GROMACS .gro file of C-alpha atoms in nm:
model
  146
    1MET     CA    1  18.246  -0.440  -1.569
    2VAL     CA    2  18.284  -0.110  -1.785
    3HIS     CA    3  18.388  -0.192  -2.146
    4THR     CA    4  18.655   0.032  -2.311
    5TYR     CA    5  18.681  -0.093  -2.676
    6ILE     CA    6  18.420   0.060  -2.887
    7LEU     CA    7  18.271   0.266  -2.635
    8GLU     CA    8  18.581   0.487  -2.586
    9SER     CA    9  18.782   0.689  -2.835
   10GLY     CA   10  19.132   0.524  -2.853
   11THR     CA   11  19.404   0.305  -3.038
   12TRP     CA   12  19.381  -0.061  -3.008
   13LYS     CA   13  19.666  -0.304  -3.116
   14ILE     CA   14  19.618  -0.654  -3.244
   15LYS     CA   15  19.832  -0.941  -3.285
   16GLY     CA   16  19.718  -1.280  -3.342
   17HIS     CA   17  19.639  -1.557  -3.564
   18TRP     CA   18  19.392  -1.627  -3.877
   19LEU     CA   19  19.318  -1.983  -3.942
   20LYS     CA   20  19.212  -2.096  -4.281
   21ARG     CA   21  18.959  -2.345  -4.375
   22ASP     CA   22  19.259  -2.570  -4.489
   23GLY     CA   23  19.407  -2.579  -4.173
   24MET     CA   24  19.681  -2.299  -4.250
   25LEU     CA   25  19.767  -2.094  -3.946
   26ILE     CA   26  19.869  -1.714  -4.039
   27ALA     CA   27  19.985  -1.468  -3.815
   28VAL     CA   28  19.787  -1.114  -3.844
   29GLU     CA   29  19.870  -0.777  -3.676
   30GLY     CA   30  19.703  -0.485  -3.669
   31LYS     CA   31  19.502  -0.218  -3.510
   32THR     CA   32  19.175  -0.031  -3.462
   33ILE     CA   33  19.124   0.340  -3.413
   34VAL     CA   34  18.792   0.422  -3.232
   35THR     CA   35  18.637   0.762  -3.230
   36TRP     CA   36  18.311   0.880  -3.116
   37ASP     CA   37  18.149   1.168  -3.304
   38ARG     CA   38  17.839   1.239  -3.113
   39THR     CA   39  17.706   1.075  -2.765
   40ASP     CA   40  17.559   0.775  -2.960
   41TRP     CA   41  17.760   0.736  -3.267
   42PHE     CA   42  18.083   0.603  -3.308
   43SER     CA   43  18.339   0.503  -3.627
   44MET     CA   44  18.603   0.277  -3.622
   45LYS     CA   45  18.881   0.190  -3.877
   46THR     CA   46  19.057  -0.132  -3.840
   47GLU     CA   47  19.363  -0.266  -4.052
   48LEU     CA   48  19.464  -0.620  -4.039
   49ILE     CA   49  19.822  -0.687  -4.168
   50PHE     CA   50  19.946  -1.038  -4.250
   51PRO     CA   51  20.323  -0.998  -4.225
   52SER     CA   52  20.417  -1.309  -4.410
   53GLN     CA   53  20.217  -1.190  -4.742
   54GLU     CA   54  20.011  -1.528  -4.750
   55LEU     CA   55  19.683  -1.332  -4.752
   56LYS     CA   56  19.614  -0.949  -4.843
   57ASP     CA   57  19.586  -0.733  -4.577
   58ILE     CA   58  19.237  -0.633  -4.505
   59SER     CA   59  19.080  -0.294  -4.383
   60LEU     CA   60  18.742  -0.224  -4.201
   61ASP     CA   61  18.556   0.110  -4.216
   62TYR     CA   62  18.280   0.082  -3.924
   63LYS     CA   63  18.022   0.325  -3.859
   64GLY     CA   64  17.789   0.249  -3.533
   65ARG     CA   65  17.505   0.392  -3.322
   66LEU     CA   66  17.463   0.280  -2.958
   67ASP     CA   67  17.091   0.200  -2.844
   68ASN     CA   68  16.958   0.425  -2.566
   69ASN     CA   69  17.000   0.145  -2.346
   70GLU     CA   70  17.354   0.117  -2.392
   71GLN     CA   71  17.366  -0.248  -2.414
   72ARG     CA   72  17.317  -0.321  -2.787
   73TYR     CA   73  17.480  -0.130  -3.102
   74THR     CA   74  17.415  -0.142  -3.492
   75PHE     CA   75  17.670  -0.101  -3.767
   76VAL     CA   76  17.768  -0.080  -4.112
   77ILE     CA   77  18.126  -0.187  -4.236
   78GLN     CA   78  18.271  -0.139  -4.572
   79HIS     CA   79  18.518  -0.427  -4.565
   80SER     CA   80  18.800  -0.470  -4.832
   81ASP     CA   81  18.721  -0.819  -4.900
   82LEU     CA   82  18.347  -0.877  -4.803
   83GLY     CA   83  18.210  -0.526  -4.947
   84LYS     CA   84  17.907  -0.362  -4.772
   85VAL     CA   85  17.825  -0.531  -4.430
   86GLU     CA   86  17.536  -0.447  -4.171
   87GLY     CA   87  17.561  -0.597  -3.803
   88GLU     CA   88  17.459  -0.582  -3.436
   89GLY     CA   89  17.646  -0.616  -3.142
   90TRP     CA   90  17.558  -0.679  -2.753
   91LEU     CA   91  17.742  -0.545  -2.488
   92GLY     CA   92  17.763  -0.809  -2.196
   93LEU     CA   93  17.906  -0.823  -1.836
   94ASN     CA   94  18.219  -0.953  -1.940
   95SER     CA   95  18.248  -0.967  -2.303
   96ILE     CA   96  18.108  -0.796  -2.628
   97ILE     CA   97  17.913  -0.982  -2.888
   98GLN     CA   98  17.854  -0.914  -3.234
   99ARG     CA   99  17.761  -1.058  -3.549
  100TYR     CA  100  17.719  -0.914  -3.921
  101TRP     CA  101  17.631  -1.015  -4.289
  102VAL     CA  102  17.702  -0.937  -4.615
  103LEU     CA  103  17.470  -0.702  -4.787
  104GLY     CA  104  17.336  -0.716  -5.133
  105ASN     CA  105  17.335  -1.034  -5.334
  106ASP     CA  106  17.574  -1.262  -5.230
  107PRO     CA  107  17.574  -1.587  -5.354
  108GLN     CA  108  17.784  -1.719  -5.111
  109ARG     CA  109  17.568  -1.607  -4.794
  110ARG     CA  110  17.890  -1.488  -4.628
  111SER     CA  111  17.839  -1.375  -4.233
  112GLY     CA  112  18.033  -1.365  -3.943
  113PHE     CA  113  18.046  -1.342  -3.570
  114GLU     CA  114  18.304  -1.192  -3.306
  115THR     CA  115  18.343  -1.234  -2.929
  116LEU     CA  116  18.540  -0.984  -2.717
  117LEU     CA  117  18.634  -1.109  -2.390
  118ARG     CA  118  18.739  -0.830  -2.130
  119LEU     CA  119  19.055  -0.934  -1.951
  120ASP     CA  120  19.111  -0.577  -1.819
  121LYS     CA  121  19.035  -0.221  -1.898
  122ASP     CA  122  19.303  -0.195  -2.127
  123ARG     CA  123  19.310  -0.578  -2.266
  124TYR     CA  124  19.059  -0.819  -2.445
  125TYR     CA  125  19.082  -1.129  -2.605
  126SER     CA  126  18.894  -1.180  -2.938
  127SER     CA  127  18.785  -1.460  -3.116
  128SER     CA  128  18.591  -1.438  -3.454
  129GLY     CA  129  18.499  -1.639  -3.772
  130ILE     CA  130  18.365  -1.594  -4.140
  131LEU     CA  131  18.106  -1.815  -4.271
  132LYS     CA  132  18.030  -1.918  -4.605
  133GLY     CA  133  17.648  -2.040  -4.596
  134PRO     CA  134  17.629  -2.282  -4.319
  135SER     CA  135  18.016  -2.370  -4.305
  136LEU     CA  136  18.279  -2.165  -4.133
  137PHE     CA  137  18.536  -2.040  -4.354
  138SER     CA  138  18.784  -1.881  -4.143
  139SER     CA  139  18.867  -1.766  -3.764
  140MET     CA  140  19.085  -1.540  -3.608
  141GLU     CA  141  19.228  -1.554  -3.257
  142ALA     CA  142  19.390  -1.212  -3.124
  143ASN     CA  143  19.495  -1.026  -2.839
  144ILE     CA  144  19.377  -0.651  -2.828
  145GLN     CA  145  19.501  -0.408  -2.610
  146ARG     CA  146  19.556  -0.054  -2.588
   0.00000   0.00000   0.00000
């Protein structure tokens, strides 16, 4: 399967739920805009909005580079909650898997992961989580579509 998310410029809508460690399920919506500057560099801007206003909105500014084999990529993020973040991703046959970690002196040792399952060329299903140390702190499940 050929991936379109991340690998092609475009706008993607996000709709799903955020689950906090205390069990509170919160609706989340947003969008991601992907742009390619050169052949192997991409930028992504993601805004996550919580309509209930139970959490403050989250913004993420990505800058990434696709490796020569076009199956892996690395990225840095400016995350509105976590600060400076670095990560890596792998492009599988049917999914995109990425993990990231907070840079600098982070006493909470925060990190995270995301798996995007390709449903078709215009739709993905995302499952992600944020960890504090060894413990899962929050997760999000969402449909992503063009």
